[in-house]
Coordinates of C-alpha atoms and ligand atoms in Angstrom, one line a residue:
X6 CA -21.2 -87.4 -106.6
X7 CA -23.7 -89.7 -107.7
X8 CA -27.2 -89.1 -108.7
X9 CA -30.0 -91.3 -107.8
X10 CA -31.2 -93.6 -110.1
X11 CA -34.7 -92.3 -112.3
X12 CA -36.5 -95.1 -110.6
X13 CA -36.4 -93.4 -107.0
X14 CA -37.1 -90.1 -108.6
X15 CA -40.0 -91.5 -110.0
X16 CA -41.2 -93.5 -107.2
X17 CA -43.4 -92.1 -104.7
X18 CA -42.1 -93.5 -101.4
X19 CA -45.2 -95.3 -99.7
X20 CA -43.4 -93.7 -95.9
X21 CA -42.8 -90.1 -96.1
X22 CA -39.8 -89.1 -93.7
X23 CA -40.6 -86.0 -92.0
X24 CA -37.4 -84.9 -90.0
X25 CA -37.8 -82.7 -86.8
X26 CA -34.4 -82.9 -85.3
X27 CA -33.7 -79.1 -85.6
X28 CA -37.4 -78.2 -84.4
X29 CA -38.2 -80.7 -82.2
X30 CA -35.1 -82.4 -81.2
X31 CA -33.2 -79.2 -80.5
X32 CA -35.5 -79.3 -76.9
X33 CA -33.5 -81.9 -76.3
X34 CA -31.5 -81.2 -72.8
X35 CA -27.2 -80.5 -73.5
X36 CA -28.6 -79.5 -77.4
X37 CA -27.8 -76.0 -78.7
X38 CA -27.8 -76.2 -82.4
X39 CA -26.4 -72.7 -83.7
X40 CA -27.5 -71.6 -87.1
X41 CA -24.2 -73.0 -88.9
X42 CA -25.3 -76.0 -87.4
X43 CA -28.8 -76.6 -88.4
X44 CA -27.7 -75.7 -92.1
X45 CA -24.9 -78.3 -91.9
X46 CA -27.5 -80.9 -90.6
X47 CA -30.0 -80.0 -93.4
X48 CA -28.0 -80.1 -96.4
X49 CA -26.7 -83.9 -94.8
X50 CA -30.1 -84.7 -94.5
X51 CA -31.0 -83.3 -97.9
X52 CA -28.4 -85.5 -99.0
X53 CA -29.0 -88.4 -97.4
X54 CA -33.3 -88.0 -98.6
X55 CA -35.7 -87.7 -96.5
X56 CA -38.3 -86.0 -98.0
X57 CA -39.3 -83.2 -94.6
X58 CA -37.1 -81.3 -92.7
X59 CA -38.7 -78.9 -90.1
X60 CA -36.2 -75.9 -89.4
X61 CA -37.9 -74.7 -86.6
X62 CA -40.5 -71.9 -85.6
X63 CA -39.9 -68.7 -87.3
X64 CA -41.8 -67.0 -84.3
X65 CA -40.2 -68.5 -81.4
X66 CA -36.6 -66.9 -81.6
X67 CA -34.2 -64.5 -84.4
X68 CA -32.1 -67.9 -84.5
X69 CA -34.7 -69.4 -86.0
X70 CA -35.8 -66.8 -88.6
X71 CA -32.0 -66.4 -89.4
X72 CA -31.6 -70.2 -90.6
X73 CA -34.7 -69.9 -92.6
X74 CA -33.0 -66.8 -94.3
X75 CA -29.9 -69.0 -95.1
X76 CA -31.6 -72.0 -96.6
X77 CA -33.4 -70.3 -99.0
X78 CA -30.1 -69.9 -100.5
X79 CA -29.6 -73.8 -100.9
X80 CA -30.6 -75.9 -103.5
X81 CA -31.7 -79.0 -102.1
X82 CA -31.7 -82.1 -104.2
X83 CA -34.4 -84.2 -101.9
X84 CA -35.8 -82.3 -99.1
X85 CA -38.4 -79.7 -98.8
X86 CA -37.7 -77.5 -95.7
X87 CA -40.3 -76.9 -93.2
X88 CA -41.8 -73.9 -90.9
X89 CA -43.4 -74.7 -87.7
X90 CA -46.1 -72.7 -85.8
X91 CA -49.0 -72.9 -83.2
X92 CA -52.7 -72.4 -84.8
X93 CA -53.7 -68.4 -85.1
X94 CA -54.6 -66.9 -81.9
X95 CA -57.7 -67.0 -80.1
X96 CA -60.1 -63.9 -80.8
X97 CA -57.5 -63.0 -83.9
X98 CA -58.2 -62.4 -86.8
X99 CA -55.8 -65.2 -89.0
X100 CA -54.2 -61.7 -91.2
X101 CA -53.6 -59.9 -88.3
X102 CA -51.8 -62.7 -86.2
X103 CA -47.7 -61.6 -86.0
X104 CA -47.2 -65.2 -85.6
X105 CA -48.8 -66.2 -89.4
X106 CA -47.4 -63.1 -90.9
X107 CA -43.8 -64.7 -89.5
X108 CA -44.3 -67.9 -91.0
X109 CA -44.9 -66.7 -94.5
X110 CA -41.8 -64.6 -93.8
X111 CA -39.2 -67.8 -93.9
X112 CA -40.6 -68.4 -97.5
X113 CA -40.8 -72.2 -97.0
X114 CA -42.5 -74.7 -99.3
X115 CA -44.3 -76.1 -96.0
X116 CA -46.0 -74.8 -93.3
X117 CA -46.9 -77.2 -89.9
X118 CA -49.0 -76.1 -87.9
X119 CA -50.2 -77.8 -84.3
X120 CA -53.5 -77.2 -82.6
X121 CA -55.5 -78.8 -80.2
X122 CA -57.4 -82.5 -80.2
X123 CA -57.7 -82.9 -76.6
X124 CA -61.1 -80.9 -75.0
X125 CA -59.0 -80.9 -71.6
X126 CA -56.4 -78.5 -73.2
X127 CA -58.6 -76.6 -75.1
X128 CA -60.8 -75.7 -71.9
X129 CA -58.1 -75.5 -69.5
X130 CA -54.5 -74.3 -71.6
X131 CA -55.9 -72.5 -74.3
X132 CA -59.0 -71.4 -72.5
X133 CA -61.0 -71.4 -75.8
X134 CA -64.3 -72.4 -76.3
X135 CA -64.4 -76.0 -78.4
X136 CA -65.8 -73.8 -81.4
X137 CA -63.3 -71.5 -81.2
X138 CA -60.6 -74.2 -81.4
X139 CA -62.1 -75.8 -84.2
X140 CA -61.9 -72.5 -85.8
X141 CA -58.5 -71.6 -85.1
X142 CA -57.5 -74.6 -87.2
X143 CA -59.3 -74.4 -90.4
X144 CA -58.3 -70.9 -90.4
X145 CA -54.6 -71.5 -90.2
X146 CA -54.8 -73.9 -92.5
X147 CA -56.5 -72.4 -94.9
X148 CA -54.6 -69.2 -95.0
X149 CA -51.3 -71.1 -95.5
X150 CA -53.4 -73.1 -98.2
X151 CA -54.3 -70.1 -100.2
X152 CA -50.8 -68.7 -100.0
X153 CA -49.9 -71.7 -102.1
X154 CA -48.3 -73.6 -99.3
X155 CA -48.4 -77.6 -98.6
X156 CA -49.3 -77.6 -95.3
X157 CA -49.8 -80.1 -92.8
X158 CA -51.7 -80.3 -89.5
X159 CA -50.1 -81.6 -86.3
X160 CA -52.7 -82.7 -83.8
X161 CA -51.4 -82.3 -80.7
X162 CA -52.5 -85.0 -78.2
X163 CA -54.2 -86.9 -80.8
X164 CA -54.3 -90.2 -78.8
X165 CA -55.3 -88.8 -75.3
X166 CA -57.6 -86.6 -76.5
X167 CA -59.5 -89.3 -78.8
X168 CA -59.7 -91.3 -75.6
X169 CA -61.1 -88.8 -73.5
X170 CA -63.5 -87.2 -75.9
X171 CA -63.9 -89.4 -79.7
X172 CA -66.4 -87.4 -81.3
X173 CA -64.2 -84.0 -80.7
X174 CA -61.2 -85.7 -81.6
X175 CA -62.3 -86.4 -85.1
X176 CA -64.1 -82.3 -85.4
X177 CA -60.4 -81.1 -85.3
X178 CA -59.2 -83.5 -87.7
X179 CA -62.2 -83.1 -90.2
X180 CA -61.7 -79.4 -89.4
X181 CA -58.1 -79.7 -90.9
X182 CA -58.7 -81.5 -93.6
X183 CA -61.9 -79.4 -95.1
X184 CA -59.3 -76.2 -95.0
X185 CA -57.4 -78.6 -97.0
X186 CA -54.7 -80.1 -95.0
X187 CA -52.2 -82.4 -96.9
X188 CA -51.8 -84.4 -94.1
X189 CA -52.9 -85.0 -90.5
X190 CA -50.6 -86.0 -88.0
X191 CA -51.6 -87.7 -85.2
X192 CA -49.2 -87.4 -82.0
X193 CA -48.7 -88.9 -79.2
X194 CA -47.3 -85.9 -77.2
X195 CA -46.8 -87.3 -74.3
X196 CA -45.1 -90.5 -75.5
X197 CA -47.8 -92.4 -72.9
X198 CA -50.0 -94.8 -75.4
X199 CA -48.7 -98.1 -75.9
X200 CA -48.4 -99.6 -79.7
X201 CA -52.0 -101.2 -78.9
X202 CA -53.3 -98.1 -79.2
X203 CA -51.9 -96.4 -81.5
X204 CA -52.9 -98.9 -84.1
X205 CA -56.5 -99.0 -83.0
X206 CA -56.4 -95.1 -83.1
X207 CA -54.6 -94.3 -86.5
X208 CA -56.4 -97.2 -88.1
X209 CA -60.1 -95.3 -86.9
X210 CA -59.2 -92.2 -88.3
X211 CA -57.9 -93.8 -91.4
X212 CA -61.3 -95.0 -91.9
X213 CA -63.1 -91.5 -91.3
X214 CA -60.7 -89.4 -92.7
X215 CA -59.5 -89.1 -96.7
X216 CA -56.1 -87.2 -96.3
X217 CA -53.2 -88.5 -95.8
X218 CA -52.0 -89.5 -92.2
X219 CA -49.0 -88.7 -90.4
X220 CA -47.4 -90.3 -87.4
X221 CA -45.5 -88.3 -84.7
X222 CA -44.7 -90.1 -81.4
X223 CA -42.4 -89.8 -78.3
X224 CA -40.2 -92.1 -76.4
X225 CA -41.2 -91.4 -72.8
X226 CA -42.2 -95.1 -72.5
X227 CA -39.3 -96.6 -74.7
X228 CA -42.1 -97.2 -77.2
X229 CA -41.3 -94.4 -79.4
X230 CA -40.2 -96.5 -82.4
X231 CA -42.4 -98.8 -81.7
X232 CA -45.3 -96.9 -81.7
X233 CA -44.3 -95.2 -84.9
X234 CA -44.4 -98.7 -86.7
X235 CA -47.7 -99.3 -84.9
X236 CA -49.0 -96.0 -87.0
X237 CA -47.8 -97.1 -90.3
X238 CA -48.9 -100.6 -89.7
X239 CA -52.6 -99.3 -89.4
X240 CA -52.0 -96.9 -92.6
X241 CA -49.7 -93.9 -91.5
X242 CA -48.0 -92.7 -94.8
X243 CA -45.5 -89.7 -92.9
X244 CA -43.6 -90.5 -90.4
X245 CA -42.1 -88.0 -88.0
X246 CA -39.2 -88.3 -86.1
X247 CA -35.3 -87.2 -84.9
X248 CA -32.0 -88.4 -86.0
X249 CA -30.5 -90.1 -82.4
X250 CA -34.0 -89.6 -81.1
X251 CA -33.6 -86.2 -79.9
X252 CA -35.7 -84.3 -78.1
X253 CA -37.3 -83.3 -75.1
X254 CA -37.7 -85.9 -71.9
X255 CA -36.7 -89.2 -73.2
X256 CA -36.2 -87.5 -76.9
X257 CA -38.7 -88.3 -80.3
X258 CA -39.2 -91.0 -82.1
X259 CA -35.8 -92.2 -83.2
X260 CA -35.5 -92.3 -87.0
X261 CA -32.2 -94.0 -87.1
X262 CA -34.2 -96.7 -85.8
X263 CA -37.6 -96.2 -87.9
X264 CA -35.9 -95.8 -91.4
X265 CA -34.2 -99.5 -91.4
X266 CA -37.4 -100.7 -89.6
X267 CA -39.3 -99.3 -92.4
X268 CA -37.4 -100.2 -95.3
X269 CA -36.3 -103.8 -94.1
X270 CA -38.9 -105.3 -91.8
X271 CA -41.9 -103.6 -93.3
X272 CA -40.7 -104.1 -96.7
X273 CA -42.3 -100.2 -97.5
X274 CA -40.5 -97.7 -99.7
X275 CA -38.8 -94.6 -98.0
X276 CA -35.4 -93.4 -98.6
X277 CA -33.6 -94.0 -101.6
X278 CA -32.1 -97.6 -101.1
X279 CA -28.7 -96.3 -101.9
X280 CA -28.9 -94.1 -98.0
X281 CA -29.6 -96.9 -95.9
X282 CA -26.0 -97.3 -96.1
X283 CA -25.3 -94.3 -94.7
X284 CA -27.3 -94.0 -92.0
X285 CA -24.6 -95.0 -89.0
X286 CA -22.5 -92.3 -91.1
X287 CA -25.6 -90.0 -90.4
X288 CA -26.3 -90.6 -87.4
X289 CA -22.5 -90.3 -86.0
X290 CA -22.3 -86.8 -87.6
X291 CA -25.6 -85.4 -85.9
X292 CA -24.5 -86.7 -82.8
X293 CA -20.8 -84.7 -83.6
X294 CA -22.5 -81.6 -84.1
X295 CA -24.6 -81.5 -81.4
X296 CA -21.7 -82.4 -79.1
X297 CA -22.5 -85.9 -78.2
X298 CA -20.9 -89.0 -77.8
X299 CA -22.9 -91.9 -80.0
X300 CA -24.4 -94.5 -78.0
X301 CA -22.7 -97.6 -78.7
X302 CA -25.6 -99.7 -77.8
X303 CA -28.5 -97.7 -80.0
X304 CA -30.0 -100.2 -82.6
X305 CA -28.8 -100.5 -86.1
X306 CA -26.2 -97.9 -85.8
X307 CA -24.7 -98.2 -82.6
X308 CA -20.7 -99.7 -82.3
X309 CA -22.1 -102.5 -80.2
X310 CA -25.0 -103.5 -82.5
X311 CA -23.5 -105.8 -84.3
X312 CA -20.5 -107.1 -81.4
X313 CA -19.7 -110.4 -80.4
X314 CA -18.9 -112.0 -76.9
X315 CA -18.1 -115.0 -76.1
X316 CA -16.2 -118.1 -77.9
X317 CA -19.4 -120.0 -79.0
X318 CA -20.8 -116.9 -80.4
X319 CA -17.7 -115.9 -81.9
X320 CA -17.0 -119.1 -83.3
X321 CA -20.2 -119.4 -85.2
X322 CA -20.6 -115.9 -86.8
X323 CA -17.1 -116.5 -87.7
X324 CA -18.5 -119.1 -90.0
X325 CA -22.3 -118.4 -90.3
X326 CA -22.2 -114.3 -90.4
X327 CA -25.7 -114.7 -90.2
X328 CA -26.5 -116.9 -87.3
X329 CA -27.0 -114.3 -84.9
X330 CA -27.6 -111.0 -86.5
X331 CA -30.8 -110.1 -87.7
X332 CA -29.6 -108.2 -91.0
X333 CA -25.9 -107.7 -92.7
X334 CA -24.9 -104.6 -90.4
X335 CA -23.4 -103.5 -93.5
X336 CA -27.1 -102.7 -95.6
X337 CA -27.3 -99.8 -92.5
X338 CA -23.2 -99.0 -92.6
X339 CA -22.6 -100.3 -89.9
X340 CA -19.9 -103.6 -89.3
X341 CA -19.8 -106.8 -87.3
X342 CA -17.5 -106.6 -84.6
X343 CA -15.7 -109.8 -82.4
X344 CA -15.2 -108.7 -79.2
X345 CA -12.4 -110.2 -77.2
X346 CA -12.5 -110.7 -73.3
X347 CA -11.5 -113.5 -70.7
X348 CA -14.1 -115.3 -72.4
X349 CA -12.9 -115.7 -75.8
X350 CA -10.8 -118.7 -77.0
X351 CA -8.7 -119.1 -79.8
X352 CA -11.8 -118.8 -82.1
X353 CA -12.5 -115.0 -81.0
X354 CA -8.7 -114.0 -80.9
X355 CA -8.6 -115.5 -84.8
X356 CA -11.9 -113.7 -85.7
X357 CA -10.7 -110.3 -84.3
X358 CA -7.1 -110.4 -85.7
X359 CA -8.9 -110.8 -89.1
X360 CA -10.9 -108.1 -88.6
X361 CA -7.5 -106.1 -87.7
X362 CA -6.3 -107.2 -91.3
X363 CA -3.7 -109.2 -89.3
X364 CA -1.9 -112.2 -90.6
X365 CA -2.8 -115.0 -87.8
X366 CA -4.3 -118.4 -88.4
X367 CA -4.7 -121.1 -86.5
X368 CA -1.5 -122.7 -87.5
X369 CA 0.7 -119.6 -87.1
X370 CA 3.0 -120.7 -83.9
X371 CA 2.8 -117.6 -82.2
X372 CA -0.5 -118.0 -81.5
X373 CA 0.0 -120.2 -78.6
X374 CA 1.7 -117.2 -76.8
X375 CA -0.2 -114.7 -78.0
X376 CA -3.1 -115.9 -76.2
X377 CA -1.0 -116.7 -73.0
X378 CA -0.3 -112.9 -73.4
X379 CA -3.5 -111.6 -73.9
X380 CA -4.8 -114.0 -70.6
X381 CA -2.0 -113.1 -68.3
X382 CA -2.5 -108.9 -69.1
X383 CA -6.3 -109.5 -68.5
X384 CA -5.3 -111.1 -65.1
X385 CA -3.7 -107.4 -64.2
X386 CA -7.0 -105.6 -65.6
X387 CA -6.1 -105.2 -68.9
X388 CA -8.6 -105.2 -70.8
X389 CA -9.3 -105.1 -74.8
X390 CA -12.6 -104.6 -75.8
X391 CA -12.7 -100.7 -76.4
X392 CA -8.9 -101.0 -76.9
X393 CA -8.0 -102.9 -80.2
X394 CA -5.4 -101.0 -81.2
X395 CA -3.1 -102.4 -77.8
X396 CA -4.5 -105.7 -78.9
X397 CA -3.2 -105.4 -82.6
X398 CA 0.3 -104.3 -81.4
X399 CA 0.6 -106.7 -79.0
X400 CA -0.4 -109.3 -81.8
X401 CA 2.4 -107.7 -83.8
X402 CA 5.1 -107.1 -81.5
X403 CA 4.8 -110.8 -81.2
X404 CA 4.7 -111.9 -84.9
X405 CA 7.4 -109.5 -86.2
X406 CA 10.3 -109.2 -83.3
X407 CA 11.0 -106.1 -84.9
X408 CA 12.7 -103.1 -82.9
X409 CA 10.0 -100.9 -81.6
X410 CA 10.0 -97.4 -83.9
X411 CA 10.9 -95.5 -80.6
X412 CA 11.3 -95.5 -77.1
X413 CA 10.6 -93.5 -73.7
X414 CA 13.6 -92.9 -72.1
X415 CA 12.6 -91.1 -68.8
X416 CA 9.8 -88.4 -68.1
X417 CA 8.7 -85.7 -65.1
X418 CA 5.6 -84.7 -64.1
X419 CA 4.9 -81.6 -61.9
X420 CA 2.1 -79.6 -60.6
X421 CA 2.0 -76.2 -59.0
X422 CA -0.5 -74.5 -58.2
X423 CA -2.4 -71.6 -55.7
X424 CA -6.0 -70.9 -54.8
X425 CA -7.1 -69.5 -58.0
X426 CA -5.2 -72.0 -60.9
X427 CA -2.9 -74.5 -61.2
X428 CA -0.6 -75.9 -64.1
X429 CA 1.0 -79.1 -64.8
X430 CA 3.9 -79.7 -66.9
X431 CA 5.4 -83.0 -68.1
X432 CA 8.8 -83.3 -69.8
X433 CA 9.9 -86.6 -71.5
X434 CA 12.9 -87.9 -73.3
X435 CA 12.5 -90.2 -76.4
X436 CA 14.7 -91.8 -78.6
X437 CA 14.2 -92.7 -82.3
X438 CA 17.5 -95.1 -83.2
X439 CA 20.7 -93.6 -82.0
X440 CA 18.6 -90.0 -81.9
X441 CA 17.0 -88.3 -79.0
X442 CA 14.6 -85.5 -78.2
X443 CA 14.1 -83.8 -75.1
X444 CA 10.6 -81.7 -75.0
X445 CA 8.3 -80.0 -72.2
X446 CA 4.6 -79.0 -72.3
X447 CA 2.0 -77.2 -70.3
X448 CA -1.4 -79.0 -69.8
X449 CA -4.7 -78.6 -67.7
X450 CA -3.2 -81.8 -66.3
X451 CA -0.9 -84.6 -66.0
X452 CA -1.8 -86.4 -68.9
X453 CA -3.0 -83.4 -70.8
X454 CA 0.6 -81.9 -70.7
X455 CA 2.7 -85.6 -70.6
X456 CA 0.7 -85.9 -74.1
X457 CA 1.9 -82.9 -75.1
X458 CA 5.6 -83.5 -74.9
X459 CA 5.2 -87.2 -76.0
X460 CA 3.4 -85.6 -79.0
X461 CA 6.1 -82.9 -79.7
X462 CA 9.2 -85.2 -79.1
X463 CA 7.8 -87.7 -81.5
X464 CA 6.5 -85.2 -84.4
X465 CA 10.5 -84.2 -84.7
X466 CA 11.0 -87.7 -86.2
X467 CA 7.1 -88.5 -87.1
X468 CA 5.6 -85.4 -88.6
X469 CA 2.4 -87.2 -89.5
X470 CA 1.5 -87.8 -85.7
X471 CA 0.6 -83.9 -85.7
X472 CA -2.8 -84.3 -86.5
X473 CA -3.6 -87.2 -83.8
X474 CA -6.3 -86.0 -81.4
X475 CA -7.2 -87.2 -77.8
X476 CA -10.7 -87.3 -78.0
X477 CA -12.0 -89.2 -75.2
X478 CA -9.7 -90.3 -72.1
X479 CA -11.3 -93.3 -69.0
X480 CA -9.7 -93.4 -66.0
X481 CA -11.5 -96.5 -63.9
X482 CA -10.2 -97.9 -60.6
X483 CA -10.1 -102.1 -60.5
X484 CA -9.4 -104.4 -58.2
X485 CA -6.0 -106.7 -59.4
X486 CA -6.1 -110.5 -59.5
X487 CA -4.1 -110.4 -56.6
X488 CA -6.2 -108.5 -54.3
X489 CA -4.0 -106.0 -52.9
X490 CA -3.1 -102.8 -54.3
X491 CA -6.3 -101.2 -56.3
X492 CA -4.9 -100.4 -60.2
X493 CA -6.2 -97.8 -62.4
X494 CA -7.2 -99.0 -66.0
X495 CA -6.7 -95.9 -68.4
X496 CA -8.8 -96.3 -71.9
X497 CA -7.8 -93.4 -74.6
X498 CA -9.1 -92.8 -77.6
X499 CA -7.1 -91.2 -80.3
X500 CA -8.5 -90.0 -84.0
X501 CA -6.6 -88.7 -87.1
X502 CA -9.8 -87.3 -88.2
X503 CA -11.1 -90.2 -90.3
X504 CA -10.5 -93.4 -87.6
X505 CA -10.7 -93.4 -84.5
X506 CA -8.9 -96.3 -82.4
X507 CA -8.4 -97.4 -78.3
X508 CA -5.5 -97.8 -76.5
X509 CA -5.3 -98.9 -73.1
X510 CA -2.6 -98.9 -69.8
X511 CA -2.9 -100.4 -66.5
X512 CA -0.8 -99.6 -63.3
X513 CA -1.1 -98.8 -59.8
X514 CA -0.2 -95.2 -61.0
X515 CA -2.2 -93.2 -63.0
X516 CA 0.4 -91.2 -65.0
X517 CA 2.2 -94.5 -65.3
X518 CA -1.2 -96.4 -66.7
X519 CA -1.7 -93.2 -69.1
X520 CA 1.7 -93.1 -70.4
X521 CA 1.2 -96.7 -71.6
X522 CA -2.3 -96.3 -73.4
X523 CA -0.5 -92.6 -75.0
X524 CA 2.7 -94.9 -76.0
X525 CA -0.1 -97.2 -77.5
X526 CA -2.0 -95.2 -79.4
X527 CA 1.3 -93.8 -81.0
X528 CA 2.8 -96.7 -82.2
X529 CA -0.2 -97.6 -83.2
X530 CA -0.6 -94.5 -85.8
X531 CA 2.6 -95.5 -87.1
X532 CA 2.2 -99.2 -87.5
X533 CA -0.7 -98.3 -89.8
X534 CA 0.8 -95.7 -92.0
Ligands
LIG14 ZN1 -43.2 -83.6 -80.5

């Protein structure tokens, strides 16, 4: 494990990352974060260094109060952990609000606490007097304050509510920072303002106020990002945001997105330079716990950020990496990819074998046939983009005329079924040189269970192909070249727990089309042993 170097310790970052994936981001619709989760997520986070993580809000739920119980027990190397709450209740004395007593009770370093900017809300939601509100947040604060605790204020509605009423806007943030906020955060809750605003705003209440300001926006207009930059631009120091962009609606500001933008268009310290590197590593793993499958197209991180299409454009990054990516997609881990599709020539076949770590060059004399190959499969619907490991054995089985390391003999499958359930079962027949294995499986369905005795009959002679996983399986309908008969296109994905790679089958039959992209995705694990 390395230690970062005494420089970044040193260093205070000029952009403060303030992490609200597990507070925040868990609003998200399709996210349920269980406690073992969240502490997974922290200590990655931790170790990746940003300098805030919000846990979540002590008051709202045991869940909560439970992971704030367990991270106490963690040292963390970078992070300070963060409890979230509303201001103290109206006509409540701060000491004897449950909700404060809660907060102090998860014991963190920081306390957040949101109250009102807008007058709207405070009249009509809270239905509090403007004085009141005012004094709801200087007495939050300054409890927390004079329990020792770093605490910063999130104004909720911070650009609306300076629109609709300036001169109140600014009482609640001079309110918070005479209690002695460390930091005001203005937010656009709503994710409405565009970046115009945003600058125009945050810059004014850099000029009236003397703590430090924060930025929190949300995405409902795409400007999410976009209007986080705007914030720093005009003098935001904190920045607050969700790994993926998670969260409620259209999700938070995304800081898989803001972190790069930070560090490489801005030119502004944040993380340690060391974790930019590991932020497609990051993000990948939040979007595994909470059960989601990465977006290939999100910026910086995504698979597709940095893919090619097309011979010209193949043909040139293939020579001038740099032509037509805005930064080496490896300062964010991330890697350039060459797609190949009808499109591509010889140049995109070349650039992707290489990436492959295949031995094909322009002068090799397979090529010739190789692309003939590739042109007459796409014809029947073939198709190679999310399937390169097809493409690299069909490169191979062309280069080395090798004997194939096993075959499939024959195979069954049935169904049966009644009202209630129903079972498929597949049985297959392989042979490995002059041996042969005979297996049958269950599955929830035809491919389910013909993977199943594929898998089985093989590990006999292949032990290793155990641990292979079907993790995501495409069945899409297409129209052949020829017009007639509609083919199914099956696209599997198959990991070993560290790589992940696509296979692909074609055929008027399903089970037929999936048994090829399964036969695939085999060989292929055992070409790259
Ligand atoms: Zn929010």
């Amino acid at each position: 494990m390395g230690f970062p170097a005494i420089a970044e310790i040193a260093m205070k970052p000029e952009v403060e990352i303030y992490d609200t994936t597990l507070r925040d981001g868990s609003q998200g619709e399709g996210i349920n974060f269980s406690v073992m989760d969240k502490l997974r997520i922290a200590e990655k986070l931790d170790a990746f260094g940003v300098h805030y993580i919000e846990g979540g809000w002590p008051g709202s739920n045991p869940k909560d109060m439970e992971f704030f119980k367990q991270i106490r027990r963690r040292k963390f190397r970078n992070a300070k952990v963060a409890a979230f709450s509303m201001t103290r209740r109206k006509g409540l004395r701060v000491e004897k609000d449950d909700l404060m007593r809660q907060m102090l009770e998860a014991e963190t370093p920081v306390i957040t606490i949101v109250g009102k900017t807008w007058l709207l809300h405070v009249l009509e939601v809270l239905r509090a007097t403007p004085d009141e509100n005012l004094a709801m947040i200087a007495d939050s604060i300054r409890f927390f304050k004079d329990h020792g605790k770093t605490v910063f204020y999130d104004a909720e509605h911070s650009f609306d509510g300076y629109k609709n009423e300036p001169e109140y806007a600014l009482a609640t943030w001079q309110a918070a920072e005479k209690a002695g906020a460390d930091g005001i955060v203005l937010c656009d809750t709503n994710g409405g303002c565009l970046p115009v605003e945003i600058s125009r705003i945050t810059a004014l209440a850099r000029g009236r106020l003397s703590a430090p300001i924060g930025i929190h926006t949300h995405n409902d207009c795409g400007f999410g990002v976009a209007n986080a930059i705007a914030g720093i631009e005009a003098g935001a120091t904190h920045v607050q945001g969700t790994i993926n962009g998670y969260g409620e609606r259209t999700g938070n500001c995304n800081l898989t997105s803001v972190i790069p933008a930070v560090a490489l268009k801005l030119g502004k310290t944040c993380v340690p330079k060391s974790s930019l590197r590991k932020l497609r590593e990051l993000s990948l793993f939040v979007d595994e716990i909470a059960n989601f499958k990465p977006d290939p197209r999100q910026p910086w991180v995504g698979a597709t950020a940095f893919a090619h299409k097309g011979g010209m454009h193949a043909h040139a990054v293939e020579r001038l990496a740099a032509s037509y990516e805005h930064i080496h997609p490896e300062t964010v881990g991330n890697s350039r990819r060459v797609l190949v599709s009808d499109m591509s020539g010889r140049s995109n076949v070349l650039a992707k074998a290489k990436e492959l770590g295949l031995k094909l060059t322009a002068d090799t004399p397979e090529l010739r046939t190789i692309l003939a190959r590739i042109k007459e499969l796409e014809s029947q619907g073939l198709e190679f983009e999310a399937a390169e490991a097809s493409l690299a054995l069909l490169v191979q089985r062309q280069l080395r005329h090798r004997e194939l390391p096993f075959a499939v003999e024959s195979y069954h499958v049935s169904m049966r079924g009644d009202h209630s359930s129903s079972v498929c079962e597949a049985t297959i027949r392989v042979r490995v040189k002059d041996k042969t294995a005979h297996t049958v499986a269950d599955g929830d369905g035809p491919v389910n269970a013909l993977d199943g005795a594929l898998r089985q009959a093989l590990s006999r002679f292949f032990p290793q192909l155990r641990k292979l996983q079907l993790t995501d399986y495409k069945v899409r309908i297409i129209d052949s070249a020829t017009g007639t008969a509609a083919k199914t296109r099956v696209l599997i994905t198959t990991s070993d727990g560290t790589r992940d790679w696509g296979t692909v089958g074609v055929s008027e039959n399903i089970i037929t089309a999936s048994l090829q992209a399964l036969v695939d995705s085999m060989e292929y694990a055992l070409m790259r042993r």
